[in-house]
mmCIF file with all atom_site columns, C-alpha atoms in Angstrom:
data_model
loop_
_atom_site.group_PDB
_atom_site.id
_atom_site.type_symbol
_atom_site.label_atom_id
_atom_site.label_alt_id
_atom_site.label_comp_id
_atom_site.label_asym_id
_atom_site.label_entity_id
_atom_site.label_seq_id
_atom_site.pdbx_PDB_ins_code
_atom_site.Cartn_x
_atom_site.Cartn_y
_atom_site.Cartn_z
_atom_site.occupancy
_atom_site.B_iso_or_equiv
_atom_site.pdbx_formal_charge
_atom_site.auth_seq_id
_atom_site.auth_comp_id
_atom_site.auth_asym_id
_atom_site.auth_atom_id
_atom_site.pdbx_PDB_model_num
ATOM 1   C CA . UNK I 1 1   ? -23.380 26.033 -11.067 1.00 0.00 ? 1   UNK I CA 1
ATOM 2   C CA . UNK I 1 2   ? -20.274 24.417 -11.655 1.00 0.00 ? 2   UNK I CA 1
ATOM 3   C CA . UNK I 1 3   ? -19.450 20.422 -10.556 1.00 0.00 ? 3   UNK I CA 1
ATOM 4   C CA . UNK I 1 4   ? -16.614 21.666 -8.396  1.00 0.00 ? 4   UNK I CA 1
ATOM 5   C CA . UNK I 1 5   ? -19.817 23.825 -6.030  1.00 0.00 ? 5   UNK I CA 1
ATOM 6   C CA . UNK I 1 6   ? -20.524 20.905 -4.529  1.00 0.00 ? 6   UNK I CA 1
ATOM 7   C CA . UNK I 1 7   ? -18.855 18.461 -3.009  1.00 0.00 ? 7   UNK I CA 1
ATOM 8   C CA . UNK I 1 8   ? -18.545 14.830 -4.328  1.00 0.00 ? 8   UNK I CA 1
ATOM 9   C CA . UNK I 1 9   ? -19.954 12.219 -1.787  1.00 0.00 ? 9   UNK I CA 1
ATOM 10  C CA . UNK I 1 10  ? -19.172 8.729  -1.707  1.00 0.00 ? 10  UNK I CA 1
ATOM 11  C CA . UNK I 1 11  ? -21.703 5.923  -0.889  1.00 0.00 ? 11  UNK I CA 1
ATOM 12  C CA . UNK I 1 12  ? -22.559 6.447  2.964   1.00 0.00 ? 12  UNK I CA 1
ATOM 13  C CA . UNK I 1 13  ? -20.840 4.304  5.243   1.00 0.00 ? 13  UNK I CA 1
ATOM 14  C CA . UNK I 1 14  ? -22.555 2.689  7.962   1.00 0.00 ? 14  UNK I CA 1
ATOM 15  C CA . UNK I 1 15  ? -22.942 4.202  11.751  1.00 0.00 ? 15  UNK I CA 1
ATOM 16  C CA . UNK I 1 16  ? -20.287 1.640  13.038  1.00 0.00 ? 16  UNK I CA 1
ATOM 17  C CA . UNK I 1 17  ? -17.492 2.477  10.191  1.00 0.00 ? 17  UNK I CA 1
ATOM 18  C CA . UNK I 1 18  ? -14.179 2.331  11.882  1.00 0.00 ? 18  UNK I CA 1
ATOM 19  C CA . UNK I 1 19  ? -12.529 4.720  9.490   1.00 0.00 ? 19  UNK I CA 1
ATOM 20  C CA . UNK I 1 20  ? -15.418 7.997  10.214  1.00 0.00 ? 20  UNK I CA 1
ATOM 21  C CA . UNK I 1 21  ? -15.523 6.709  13.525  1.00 0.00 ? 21  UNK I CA 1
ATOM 22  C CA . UNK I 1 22  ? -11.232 7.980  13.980  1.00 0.00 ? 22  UNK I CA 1
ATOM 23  C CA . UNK I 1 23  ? -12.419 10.976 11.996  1.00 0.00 ? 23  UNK I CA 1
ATOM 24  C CA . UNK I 1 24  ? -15.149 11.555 14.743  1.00 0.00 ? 24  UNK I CA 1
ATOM 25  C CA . UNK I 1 25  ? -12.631 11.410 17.520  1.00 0.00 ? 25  UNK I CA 1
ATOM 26  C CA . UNK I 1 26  ? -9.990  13.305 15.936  1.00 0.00 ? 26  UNK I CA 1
ATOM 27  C CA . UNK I 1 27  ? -11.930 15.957 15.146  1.00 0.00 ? 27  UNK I CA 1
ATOM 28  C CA . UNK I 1 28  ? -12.330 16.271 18.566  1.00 0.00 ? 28  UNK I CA 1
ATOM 29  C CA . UNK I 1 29  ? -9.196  15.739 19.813  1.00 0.00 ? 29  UNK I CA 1
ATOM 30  C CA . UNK I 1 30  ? -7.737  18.387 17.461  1.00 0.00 ? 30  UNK I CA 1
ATOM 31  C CA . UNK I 1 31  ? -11.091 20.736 18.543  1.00 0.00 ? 31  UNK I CA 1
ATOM 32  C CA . UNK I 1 32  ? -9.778  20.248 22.051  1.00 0.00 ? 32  UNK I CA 1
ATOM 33  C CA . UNK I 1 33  ? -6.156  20.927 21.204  1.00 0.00 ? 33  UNK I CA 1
ATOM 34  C CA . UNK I 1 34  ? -7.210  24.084 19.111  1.00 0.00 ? 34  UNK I CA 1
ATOM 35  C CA . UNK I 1 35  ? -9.016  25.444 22.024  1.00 0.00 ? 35  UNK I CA 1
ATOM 36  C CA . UNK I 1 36  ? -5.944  24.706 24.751  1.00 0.00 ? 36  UNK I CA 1
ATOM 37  C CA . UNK I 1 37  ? -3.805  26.042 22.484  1.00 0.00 ? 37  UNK I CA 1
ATOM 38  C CA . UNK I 1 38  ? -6.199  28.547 20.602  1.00 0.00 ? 38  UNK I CA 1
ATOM 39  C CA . UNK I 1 39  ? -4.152  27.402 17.762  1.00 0.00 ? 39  UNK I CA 1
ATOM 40  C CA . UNK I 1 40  ? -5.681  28.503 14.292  1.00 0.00 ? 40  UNK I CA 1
ATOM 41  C CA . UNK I 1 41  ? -3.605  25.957 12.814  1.00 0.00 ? 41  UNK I CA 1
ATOM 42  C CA . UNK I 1 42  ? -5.345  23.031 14.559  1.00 0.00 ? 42  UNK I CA 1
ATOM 43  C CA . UNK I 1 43  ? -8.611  24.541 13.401  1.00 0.00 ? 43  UNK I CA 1
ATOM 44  C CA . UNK I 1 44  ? -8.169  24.336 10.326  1.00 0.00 ? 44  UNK I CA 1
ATOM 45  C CA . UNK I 1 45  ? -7.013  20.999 10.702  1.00 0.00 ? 45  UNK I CA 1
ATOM 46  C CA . UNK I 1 46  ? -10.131 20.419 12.825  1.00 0.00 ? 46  UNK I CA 1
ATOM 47  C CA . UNK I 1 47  ? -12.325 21.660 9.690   1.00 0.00 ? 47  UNK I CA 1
ATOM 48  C CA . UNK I 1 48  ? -10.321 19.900 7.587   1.00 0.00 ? 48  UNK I CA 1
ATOM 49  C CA . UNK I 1 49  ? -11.586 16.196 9.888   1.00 0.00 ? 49  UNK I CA 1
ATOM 50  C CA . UNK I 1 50  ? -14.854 17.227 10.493  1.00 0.00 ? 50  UNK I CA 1
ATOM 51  C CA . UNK I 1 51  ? -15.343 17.850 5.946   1.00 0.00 ? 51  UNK I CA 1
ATOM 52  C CA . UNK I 1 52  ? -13.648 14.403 5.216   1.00 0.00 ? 52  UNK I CA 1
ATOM 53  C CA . UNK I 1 53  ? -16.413 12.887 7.852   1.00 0.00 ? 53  UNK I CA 1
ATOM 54  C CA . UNK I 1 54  ? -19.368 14.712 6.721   1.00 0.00 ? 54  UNK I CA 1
ATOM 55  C CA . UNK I 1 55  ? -18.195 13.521 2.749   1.00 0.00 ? 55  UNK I CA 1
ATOM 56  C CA . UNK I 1 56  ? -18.329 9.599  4.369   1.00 0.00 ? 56  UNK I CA 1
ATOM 57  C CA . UNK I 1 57  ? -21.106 9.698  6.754   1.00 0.00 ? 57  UNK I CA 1
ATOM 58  C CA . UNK I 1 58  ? -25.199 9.575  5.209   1.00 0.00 ? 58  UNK I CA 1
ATOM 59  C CA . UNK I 1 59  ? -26.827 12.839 7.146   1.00 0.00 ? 59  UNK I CA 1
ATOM 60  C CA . UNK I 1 60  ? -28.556 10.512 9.158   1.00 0.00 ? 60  UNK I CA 1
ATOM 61  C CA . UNK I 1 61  ? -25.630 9.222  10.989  1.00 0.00 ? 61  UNK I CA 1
ATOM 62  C CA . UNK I 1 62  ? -24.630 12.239 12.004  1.00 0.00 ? 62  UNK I CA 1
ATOM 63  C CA . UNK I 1 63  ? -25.993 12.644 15.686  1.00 0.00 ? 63  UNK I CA 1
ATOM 64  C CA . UNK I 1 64  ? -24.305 9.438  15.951  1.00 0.00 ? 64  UNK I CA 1
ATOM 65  C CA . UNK I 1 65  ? -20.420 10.753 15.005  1.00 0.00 ? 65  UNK I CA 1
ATOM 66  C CA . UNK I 1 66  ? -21.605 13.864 16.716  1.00 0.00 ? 66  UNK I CA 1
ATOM 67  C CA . UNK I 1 67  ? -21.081 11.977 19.690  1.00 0.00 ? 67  UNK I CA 1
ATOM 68  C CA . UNK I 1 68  ? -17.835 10.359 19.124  1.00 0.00 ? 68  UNK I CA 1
ATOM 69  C CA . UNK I 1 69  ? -16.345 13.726 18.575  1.00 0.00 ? 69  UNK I CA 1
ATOM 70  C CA . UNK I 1 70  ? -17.699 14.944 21.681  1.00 0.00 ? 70  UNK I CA 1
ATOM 71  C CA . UNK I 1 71  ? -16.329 11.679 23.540  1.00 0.00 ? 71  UNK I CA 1
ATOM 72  C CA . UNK I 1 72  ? -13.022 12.891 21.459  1.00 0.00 ? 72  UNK I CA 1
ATOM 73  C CA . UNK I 1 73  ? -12.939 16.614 22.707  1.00 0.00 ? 73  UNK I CA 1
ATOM 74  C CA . UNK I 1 74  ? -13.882 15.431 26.558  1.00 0.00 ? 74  UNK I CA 1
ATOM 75  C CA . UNK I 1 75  ? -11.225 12.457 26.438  1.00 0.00 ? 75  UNK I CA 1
ATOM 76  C CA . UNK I 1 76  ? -8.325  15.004 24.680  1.00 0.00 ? 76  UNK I CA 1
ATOM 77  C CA . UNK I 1 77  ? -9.355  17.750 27.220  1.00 0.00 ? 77  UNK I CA 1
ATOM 78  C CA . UNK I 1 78  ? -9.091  15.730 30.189  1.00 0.00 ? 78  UNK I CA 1
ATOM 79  C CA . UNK I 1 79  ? -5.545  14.457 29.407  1.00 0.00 ? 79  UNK I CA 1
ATOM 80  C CA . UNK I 1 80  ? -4.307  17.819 28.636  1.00 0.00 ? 80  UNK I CA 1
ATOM 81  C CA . UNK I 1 81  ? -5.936  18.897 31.952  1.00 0.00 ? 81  UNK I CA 1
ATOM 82  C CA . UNK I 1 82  ? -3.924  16.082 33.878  1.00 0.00 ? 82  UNK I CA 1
ATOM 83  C CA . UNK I 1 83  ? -0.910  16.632 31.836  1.00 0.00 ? 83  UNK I CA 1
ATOM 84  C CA . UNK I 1 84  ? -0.869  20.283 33.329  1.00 0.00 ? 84  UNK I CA 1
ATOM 85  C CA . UNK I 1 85  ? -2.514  20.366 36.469  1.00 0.00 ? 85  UNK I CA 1
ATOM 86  C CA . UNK I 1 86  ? -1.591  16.688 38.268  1.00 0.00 ? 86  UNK I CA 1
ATOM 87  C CA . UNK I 1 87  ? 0.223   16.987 40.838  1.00 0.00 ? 87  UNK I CA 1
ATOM 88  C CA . UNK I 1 88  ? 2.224   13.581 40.032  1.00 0.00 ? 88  UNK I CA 1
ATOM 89  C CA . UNK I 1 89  ? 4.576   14.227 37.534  1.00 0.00 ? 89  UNK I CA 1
ATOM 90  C CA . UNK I 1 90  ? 4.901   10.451 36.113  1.00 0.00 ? 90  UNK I CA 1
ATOM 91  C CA . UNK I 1 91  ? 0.905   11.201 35.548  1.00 0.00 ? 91  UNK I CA 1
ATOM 92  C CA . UNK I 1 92  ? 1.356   14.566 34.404  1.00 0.00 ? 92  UNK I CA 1
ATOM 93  C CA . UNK I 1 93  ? 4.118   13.158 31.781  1.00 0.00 ? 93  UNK I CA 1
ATOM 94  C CA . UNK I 1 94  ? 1.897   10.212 30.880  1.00 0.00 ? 94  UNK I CA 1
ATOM 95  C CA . UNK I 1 95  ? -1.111  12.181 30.052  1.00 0.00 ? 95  UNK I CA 1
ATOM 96  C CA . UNK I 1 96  ? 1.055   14.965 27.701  1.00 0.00 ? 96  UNK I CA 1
ATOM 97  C CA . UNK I 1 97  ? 2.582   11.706 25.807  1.00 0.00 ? 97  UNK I CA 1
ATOM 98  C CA . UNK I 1 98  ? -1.120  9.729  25.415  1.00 0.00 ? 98  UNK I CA 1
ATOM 99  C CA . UNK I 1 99  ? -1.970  13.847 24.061  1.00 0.00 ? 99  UNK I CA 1
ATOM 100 C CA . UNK I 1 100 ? 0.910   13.585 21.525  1.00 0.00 ? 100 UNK I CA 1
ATOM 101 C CA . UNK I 1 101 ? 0.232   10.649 20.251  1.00 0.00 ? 101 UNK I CA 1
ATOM 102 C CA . UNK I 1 102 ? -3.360  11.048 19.955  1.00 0.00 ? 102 UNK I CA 1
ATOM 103 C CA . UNK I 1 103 ? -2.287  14.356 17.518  1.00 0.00 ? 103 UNK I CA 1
ATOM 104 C CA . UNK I 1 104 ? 0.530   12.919 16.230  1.00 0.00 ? 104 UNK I CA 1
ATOM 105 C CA . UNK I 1 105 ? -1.951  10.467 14.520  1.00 0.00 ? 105 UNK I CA 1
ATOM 106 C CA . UNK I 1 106 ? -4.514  12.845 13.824  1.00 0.00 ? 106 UNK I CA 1
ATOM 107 C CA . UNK I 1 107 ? -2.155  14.831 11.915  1.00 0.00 ? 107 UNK I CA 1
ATOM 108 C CA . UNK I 1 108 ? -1.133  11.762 9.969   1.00 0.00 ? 108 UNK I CA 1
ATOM 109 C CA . UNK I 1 109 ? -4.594  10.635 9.098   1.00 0.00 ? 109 UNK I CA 1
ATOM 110 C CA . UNK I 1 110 ? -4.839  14.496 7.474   1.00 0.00 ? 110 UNK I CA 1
ATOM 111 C CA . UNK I 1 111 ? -1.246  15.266 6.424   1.00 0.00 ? 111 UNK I CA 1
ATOM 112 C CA . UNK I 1 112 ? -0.245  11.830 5.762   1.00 0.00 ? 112 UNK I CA 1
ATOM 113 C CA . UNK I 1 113 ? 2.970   11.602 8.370   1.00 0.00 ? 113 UNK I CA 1
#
């Protein structure tokens, strides 16, 4: 087995880490935006998230960022729901640009822009 078969792991960082907590929620922001959009791109960008948390977080931490992302998914899902369905566009429009920005720094946690 080579070194490069595994992955390299860092020291775990604690429950309460504010970096792996925004990987938490943006992997679920960009799981909810994948699944809107069914937008392979976004999954693999989701993957992408979810493997730089797992390489921070001990494994006994994880039920913990488990939940973040969820709270992630649910809060990204509910403002593209408003963003599409609400029948008041200044809430509509306010809900698609919290979305945007929400991605816009997901992206640049992953992509660097």
């Amino acid at each position: 087995m080579s070194a490069f078969a595994t992955p390299l792991r860092a020291a775990p960082v604690p429950a309460d880490d504010p970096l792996a907590r925004q990987f938490a929620y943006c992997a679920g922001r960009l799981s909810a935006e994948a699944q809107h959009h069914e937008d392979r791109e976004l999954y693999a960008l989701k993957e992408a998230m979810q493997e730089l948390l797992a390489a921070l977080i001990s494994p006994e931490s994880g039920p913990a960022y488990e939940e973040l992302r969820i709270a992630g998914h649910v809060s990204q899902s509910e403002l593209l729901a408003v963003s599409r369905f609400s029948f008041d566009p200044r809430e509509a429009d306010r809900a698609k640009a919290l979305a945007a920005e929400n991605m816009r720094q997901c992206r640049g946690i992953l992509l660097g822009g």
